[in-house]
Amino acid sequence: MFTPKLHIPDGFINLPISALFGLLSIAFVALALKGAAKTLDDRTTPLAGLTAVFIFAAQMINFPVAAGTSGHLVGAALATALVGPYSATLALTVVLGVQALLFADGGLTALGLNVFNLSVIAVWVSHFAIIFFKRVLPKTKTSVAFAAGAAAFLSVPIAATGFSIQYALGGTGTIDAATVATAMLGTHFLIGIGEALITFLTVSSVIGTRSDLVFGWQEKLEIKS
Amino acid sequence: MSKVSKRFYLYFLMASILIAGVLSFYASSSPDGLEKVAEDKGFLETAKDSALSESPLSDYGVAGIEDDRLSVGLSGVIGVFVTALVAFGVFALAKRMNRGATN
């Protein structure tokens, strides 16, 4: 039965730090809107919209990772591989907005914190990781899916560290920030394995049927190595 | 849009509806990574309810529907369509900015 809180609630992080990350998030989303404008065309726009839809749906599937702990997809690497980093930032932001405003999942003052960790940090870590893995792997479609999976694995603990930094700056709890950071890394390392599997399988199946639409496959033609 | 593309996008949408509307009921109800850490490290009680916590779809259930399977499934399907509406709006806007920039 699905009754989870998927994202940072209000109260964990104080208002000044929440506001700071709110402003940072607005800046990055504005940049993404501008960047996405350059990459979207009539063919790729529907895939970008459906990527947001798929991520919303997939985030509802919490999978068990250890005793009494679950994880769920973030979808940053998945979106980055399919539609590129700018559109991925927009897709993740739409998902987080719908979750916070319609389902009361993730706080309202915490929205900027969540957007920064998932739509900005996780997406851009994924983007550079995908570029790196594509350079070292053979130029095949399977490599793109593998690169996306490996990026997914890295993106989750790094995004979790985004929360740890926010907690260190403005956490309202009394426990020390280093303890929180260690615990966040430990659990999210495990969740990253699930993220990698789901991302690999989804990117594999899309690239297998419609590689012509996949940013991570098309864009490789432009990368000179 | 070609027929092939239409079918591909339709499959993508159907998969999302199936996941959000049906499979979501079988999701693990254990706390996720962040909530678990907050619980173990004793800062879970610093969480405040969202200002929208009384909204009709809060916590992925539809207010007034007693049956859990129906409640979570319906909220998932509503979420899929609202996400689609907002996302297509945002991406259409981004694309229009593209046209404006190249002219």
Coordinates of C-alpha atoms in Angstrom, one line a residue:
Chain A
M1 CA 0.0 0.0 0.0
F2 CA 1.4 3.4 -1.0
T3 CA 1.3 6.0 1.8
P4 CA 4.7 7.5 1.5
K5 CA 6.3 10.9 1.8
L6 CA 8.7 10.9 -1.1
H7 CA 10.4 14.3 -0.6
I8 CA 11.7 16.8 2.0
P9 CA 8.8 18.0 4.2
D10 CA 8.4 21.5 5.6
G11 CA 10.2 22.0 8.9
F12 CA 13.4 19.9 8.4
I13 CA 15.3 23.0 7.1
N14 CA 14.8 26.5 8.4
L15 CA 13.1 29.2 6.3
P16 CA 16.2 31.3 5.3
I17 CA 18.0 28.3 3.8
S18 CA 14.8 27.1 2.2
A19 CA 14.4 30.5 0.6
L20 CA 18.0 30.6 -0.5
F21 CA 17.6 27.3 -2.3
G22 CA 14.2 28.5 -3.6
L23 CA 16.0 31.4 -5.4
L24 CA 18.8 29.1 -6.7
S25 CA 16.2 26.7 -8.1
I26 CA 14.3 29.5 -9.8
A27 CA 17.5 30.6 -11.5
F28 CA 18.4 27.1 -12.7
V29 CA 14.8 26.4 -13.9
A30 CA 14.9 29.6 -15.9
L31 CA 18.2 28.6 -17.4
A32 CA 16.7 25.2 -18.2
L33 CA 13.7 26.8 -19.9
K34 CA 16.0 28.7 -22.1
G35 CA 18.3 25.7 -22.8
A36 CA 15.4 23.4 -23.5
A37 CA 14.1 25.9 -26.0
K38 CA 17.2 25.1 -28.2
T39 CA 16.8 21.4 -28.1
L40 CA 13.1 20.8 -28.4
D41 CA 11.4 20.3 -31.7
D42 CA 8.1 18.8 -32.9
R43 CA 9.5 15.3 -32.7
T44 CA 11.1 15.4 -29.3
T45 CA 8.6 17.6 -27.4
P46 CA 6.1 14.7 -26.8
L47 CA 8.8 12.5 -25.4
A48 CA 9.8 15.2 -23.0
G49 CA 6.2 15.5 -21.7
L50 CA 5.8 11.8 -21.4
T51 CA 9.1 11.5 -19.6
A52 CA 7.7 13.7 -16.8
V53 CA 4.5 11.5 -16.8
F54 CA 6.5 8.3 -16.6
I55 CA 8.6 9.6 -13.7
F56 CA 5.6 10.7 -11.8
A57 CA 4.1 7.2 -12.1
A58 CA 7.4 5.4 -11.4
Q59 CA 8.1 7.4 -8.2
M60 CA 4.9 5.9 -6.8
I61 CA 6.6 2.5 -6.7
N62 CA 8.6 2.4 -3.5
F63 CA 10.8 -0.7 -3.5
P64 CA 12.3 -2.3 -0.4
V65 CA 16.1 -1.8 0.0
A66 CA 16.8 -2.9 3.5
A67 CA 14.9 -3.8 6.7
G68 CA 12.2 -1.2 7.2
T69 CA 13.5 1.1 4.4
S70 CA 12.3 1.7 0.9
G71 CA 13.5 3.7 -2.0
H72 CA 11.9 5.1 -5.1
L73 CA 13.1 6.3 -8.5
V74 CA 14.3 9.9 -8.8
G75 CA 14.4 9.7 -12.6
A76 CA 17.0 12.3 -13.2
A77 CA 19.4 10.1 -15.2
L78 CA 16.5 8.5 -17.0
A79 CA 15.2 11.9 -18.1
T80 CA 18.7 13.2 -18.9
A81 CA 19.5 10.3 -21.2
L82 CA 16.1 10.5 -23.0
V83 CA 15.6 14.2 -23.4
G84 CA 18.8 16.0 -22.3
P85 CA 19.7 17.9 -19.1
Y86 CA 17.6 21.1 -19.8
S87 CA 14.4 19.3 -20.5
A88 CA 15.2 16.8 -17.7
T89 CA 15.3 19.7 -15.2
L90 CA 11.9 20.9 -16.4
A91 CA 10.4 17.4 -16.3
L92 CA 11.6 16.8 -12.7
T93 CA 10.4 20.2 -11.6
V94 CA 6.9 19.6 -13.1
V95 CA 6.8 16.3 -11.2
L96 CA 7.9 17.9 -7.9
G97 CA 5.4 20.7 -8.4
V98 CA 2.5 18.4 -9.0
Q99 CA 3.5 16.2 -6.0
A100 CA 3.8 19.2 -3.6
L101 CA 0.7 21.1 -4.8
L102 CA -1.7 18.3 -5.6
F103 CA -0.7 15.5 -3.3
A104 CA 0.9 17.5 -0.4
D105 CA 4.0 15.4 -0.8
G106 CA 7.1 17.4 -0.2
G107 CA 6.7 20.7 1.7
L108 CA 5.8 24.0 0.1
T109 CA 8.6 26.0 1.6
A110 CA 10.8 22.9 0.9
L111 CA 10.0 22.9 -2.8
G112 CA 13.1 24.8 -3.7
L113 CA 15.2 22.3 -1.6
N114 CA 13.7 19.4 -3.4
V115 CA 14.0 21.0 -6.9
F116 CA 17.6 21.9 -6.2
N117 CA 18.6 18.3 -5.2
L118 CA 16.6 16.4 -7.8
S119 CA 16.0 18.7 -10.8
V120 CA 19.4 20.4 -10.6
I121 CA 22.0 18.3 -8.8
A122 CA 20.8 14.9 -9.8
V123 CA 20.3 16.0 -13.4
W124 CA 23.6 17.7 -14.0
V125 CA 25.6 14.9 -12.2
S126 CA 23.8 12.5 -14.5
H127 CA 24.6 14.6 -17.6
F128 CA 28.3 14.7 -16.9
A129 CA 28.4 11.1 -15.8
I130 CA 26.6 10.0 -19.0
I131 CA 29.1 12.0 -21.1
F132 CA 32.0 10.3 -19.3
F133 CA 30.7 6.8 -19.6
K134 CA 29.8 7.2 -23.2
R135 CA 33.4 8.3 -23.9
V136 CA 34.9 5.2 -22.3
L137 CA 32.3 2.7 -23.7
P138 CA 31.9 1.5 -27.3
K139 CA 29.5 3.6 -29.4
T140 CA 26.4 1.3 -29.1
K141 CA 22.9 1.8 -28.0
T142 CA 23.5 -0.6 -25.1
S143 CA 26.3 1.6 -24.0
V144 CA 24.0 4.6 -23.8
A145 CA 21.6 2.6 -21.6
F146 CA 24.5 1.4 -19.4
A147 CA 25.9 5.0 -19.2
A148 CA 22.4 6.1 -18.0
G149 CA 22.3 3.3 -15.4
A150 CA 25.7 4.1 -14.1
A151 CA 24.9 7.8 -13.9
A152 CA 21.6 6.9 -12.1
F153 CA 23.6 5.0 -9.5
L154 CA 25.9 8.0 -8.8
S155 CA 23.1 10.6 -8.9
V156 CA 21.1 9.3 -6.0
P157 CA 23.8 9.4 -3.2
I158 CA 25.0 12.8 -4.6
A159 CA 21.5 14.2 -4.5
A160 CA 21.1 12.9 -1.0
T161 CA 24.3 14.8 -0.1
G162 CA 22.5 17.9 -1.4
F163 CA 20.1 17.4 1.5
S164 CA 22.9 16.8 3.9
I165 CA 24.5 20.1 2.9
Q166 CA 21.1 21.8 3.3
Y167 CA 20.8 20.2 6.8
A168 CA 24.3 21.4 7.7
L169 CA 23.3 25.0 6.7
G170 CA 19.8 25.2 8.1
G171 CA 18.7 21.9 9.7
T172 CA 16.3 22.4 12.6
G173 CA 17.1 19.0 14.2
T174 CA 19.6 18.6 17.0
I175 CA 21.6 15.7 15.6
D176 CA 25.0 16.8 14.1
A177 CA 25.2 17.2 10.3
A178 CA 28.1 14.7 9.8
T179 CA 26.0 11.9 11.3
V180 CA 23.1 12.8 9.0
A181 CA 25.4 12.9 6.0
T182 CA 26.8 9.5 6.7
A183 CA 23.4 7.9 7.2
M184 CA 22.0 9.6 4.0
L185 CA 24.9 8.2 2.0
G186 CA 24.5 4.7 3.4
T187 CA 20.8 4.4 2.6
H188 CA 20.9 6.2 -0.7
F189 CA 23.8 4.1 -1.9
L190 CA 21.5 1.1 -1.8
I191 CA 18.6 3.1 -3.4
G192 CA 21.0 4.0 -6.2
I193 CA 21.2 0.3 -7.2
G194 CA 17.4 0.2 -7.7
E195 CA 17.6 3.5 -9.6
A196 CA 20.3 2.1 -11.9
L197 CA 18.3 -1.0 -12.7
I198 CA 15.1 0.9 -13.5
T199 CA 17.0 3.5 -15.5
F200 CA 18.9 0.9 -17.5
L201 CA 15.8 -1.1 -18.3
T202 CA 13.7 1.9 -19.3
V203 CA 16.4 3.6 -21.4
S204 CA 17.2 0.2 -23.1
S205 CA 13.6 -0.3 -24.1
V206 CA 13.1 3.2 -25.4
I207 CA 16.4 3.2 -27.3
G208 CA 15.6 -0.2 -28.7
T209 CA 12.4 1.0 -30.3
R210 CA 12.8 4.7 -31.0
S211 CA 16.5 5.6 -30.8
D212 CA 15.8 8.5 -33.2
L213 CA 14.1 10.3 -30.4
V214 CA 16.7 9.7 -27.7
F215 CA 18.9 12.6 -26.8
G216 CA 21.7 10.5 -25.4
W217 CA 21.9 8.5 -28.7
Q218 CA 21.4 11.4 -31.2
E219 CA 23.7 13.7 -29.3
K220 CA 26.6 11.3 -29.4
L221 CA 27.0 12.2 -33.1
E222 CA 28.1 15.7 -32.0
I223 CA 30.6 14.6 -29.4
K224 CA 34.1 14.5 -30.9
S225 CA 36.2 12.0 -29.0
Chain B
M1 CA 2.9 13.0 -36.1
S2 CA 3.4 9.7 -37.8
K3 CA 1.3 6.6 -36.9
V4 CA 4.3 4.8 -35.6
S5 CA 5.1 7.7 -33.2
K6 CA 1.5 7.9 -32.0
R7 CA 1.6 4.3 -31.1
F8 CA 4.9 4.6 -29.3
Y9 CA 3.7 7.6 -27.2
L10 CA 0.4 5.8 -26.5
Y11 CA 2.3 2.8 -25.1
F12 CA 4.4 5.1 -23.0
L13 CA 1.3 6.7 -21.6
M14 CA -0.5 3.4 -21.0
A15 CA 2.6 2.1 -19.1
S16 CA 2.5 5.2 -16.9
I17 CA -1.2 4.8 -16.2
L18 CA -0.7 1.1 -15.4
I19 CA 2.1 1.9 -13.0
A20 CA 0.4 4.8 -11.2
G21 CA -3.1 3.3 -11.3
V22 CA -2.5 -0.4 -10.5
L23 CA 1.0 -1.3 -9.5
S24 CA 1.2 1.6 -7.0
F25 CA -1.0 -0.3 -4.6
Y26 CA 1.7 -3.0 -4.2
A27 CA 4.5 -0.5 -3.4
S28 CA 6.5 -0.9 -0.2
S29 CA 5.0 1.2 2.6
S30 CA 8.3 1.4 4.5
P31 CA 9.6 4.9 4.9
D32 CA 11.9 6.0 2.1
G33 CA 15.6 6.8 2.6
L34 CA 15.2 10.3 3.8
E35 CA 12.3 9.5 6.2
K36 CA 14.1 6.5 7.6
V37 CA 17.3 8.6 8.3
A38 CA 15.1 11.3 9.9
E39 CA 13.4 8.6 12.1
D40 CA 16.6 6.9 13.1
K41 CA 18.5 10.1 13.8
G42 CA 15.6 11.7 15.7
F43 CA 14.7 14.7 13.6
L44 CA 11.5 13.3 12.0
E45 CA 9.4 15.2 14.5
T46 CA 10.8 18.5 13.1
A47 CA 8.6 17.9 10.0
K48 CA 5.6 20.1 9.7
D49 CA 2.4 19.2 7.8
S50 CA 2.3 20.8 4.4
A51 CA -0.2 23.7 4.3
L52 CA -2.0 21.5 1.7
S53 CA -2.1 18.4 3.9
E54 CA -5.9 18.6 4.1
S55 CA -6.3 18.8 0.3
P56 CA -8.6 16.2 -1.3
L57 CA -5.7 14.3 -2.9
S58 CA -3.2 14.6 -0.1
D59 CA -0.9 11.5 0.5
Y60 CA -2.0 9.9 -2.8
G61 CA -5.5 9.1 -1.8
V62 CA -8.9 10.5 -2.9
A63 CA -10.8 12.0 0.0
G64 CA -14.1 10.1 0.6
I65 CA -13.0 6.9 -1.1
E66 CA -12.7 4.2 1.5
D67 CA -11.3 1.4 -0.7
D68 CA -7.5 1.7 -0.5
R69 CA -6.9 0.1 -3.9
L70 CA -9.3 2.4 -5.6
S71 CA -8.3 5.5 -3.7
V72 CA -4.5 5.2 -4.4
G73 CA -5.1 4.0 -8.0
L74 CA -7.4 6.8 -8.8
S75 CA -5.1 9.4 -7.3
G76 CA -2.3 8.0 -9.4
V77 CA -4.3 8.2 -12.6
I78 CA -5.3 11.8 -11.8
G79 CA -1.7 12.6 -11.1
V80 CA -0.6 11.1 -14.5
F81 CA -3.1 13.3 -16.4
V82 CA -2.3 16.5 -14.4
T83 CA 1.4 15.9 -14.8
A84 CA 0.8 15.4 -18.6
L85 CA -1.2 18.6 -18.8
V86 CA 1.4 20.7 -16.9
A87 CA 4.4 19.1 -18.6
F88 CA 3.0 19.6 -22.1
G89 CA 2.2 23.2 -21.3
V90 CA 5.7 23.8 -20.0
F91 CA 7.4 22.1 -23.0
A92 CA 5.1 23.9 -25.5
L93 CA 6.1 27.1 -23.9
A94 CA 9.8 26.2 -24.1
K95 CA 9.4 25.3 -27.8
R96 CA 7.6 28.6 -28.5
M97 CA 10.6 30.4 -26.9
N98 CA 12.8 28.5 -29.4
R99 CA 10.7 29.8 -32.4
G100 CA 10.9 33.3 -31.0
A101 CA 14.7 33.1 -30.7
T102 CA 15.4 31.8 -34.2
N103 CA 13.1 34.3 -36.0

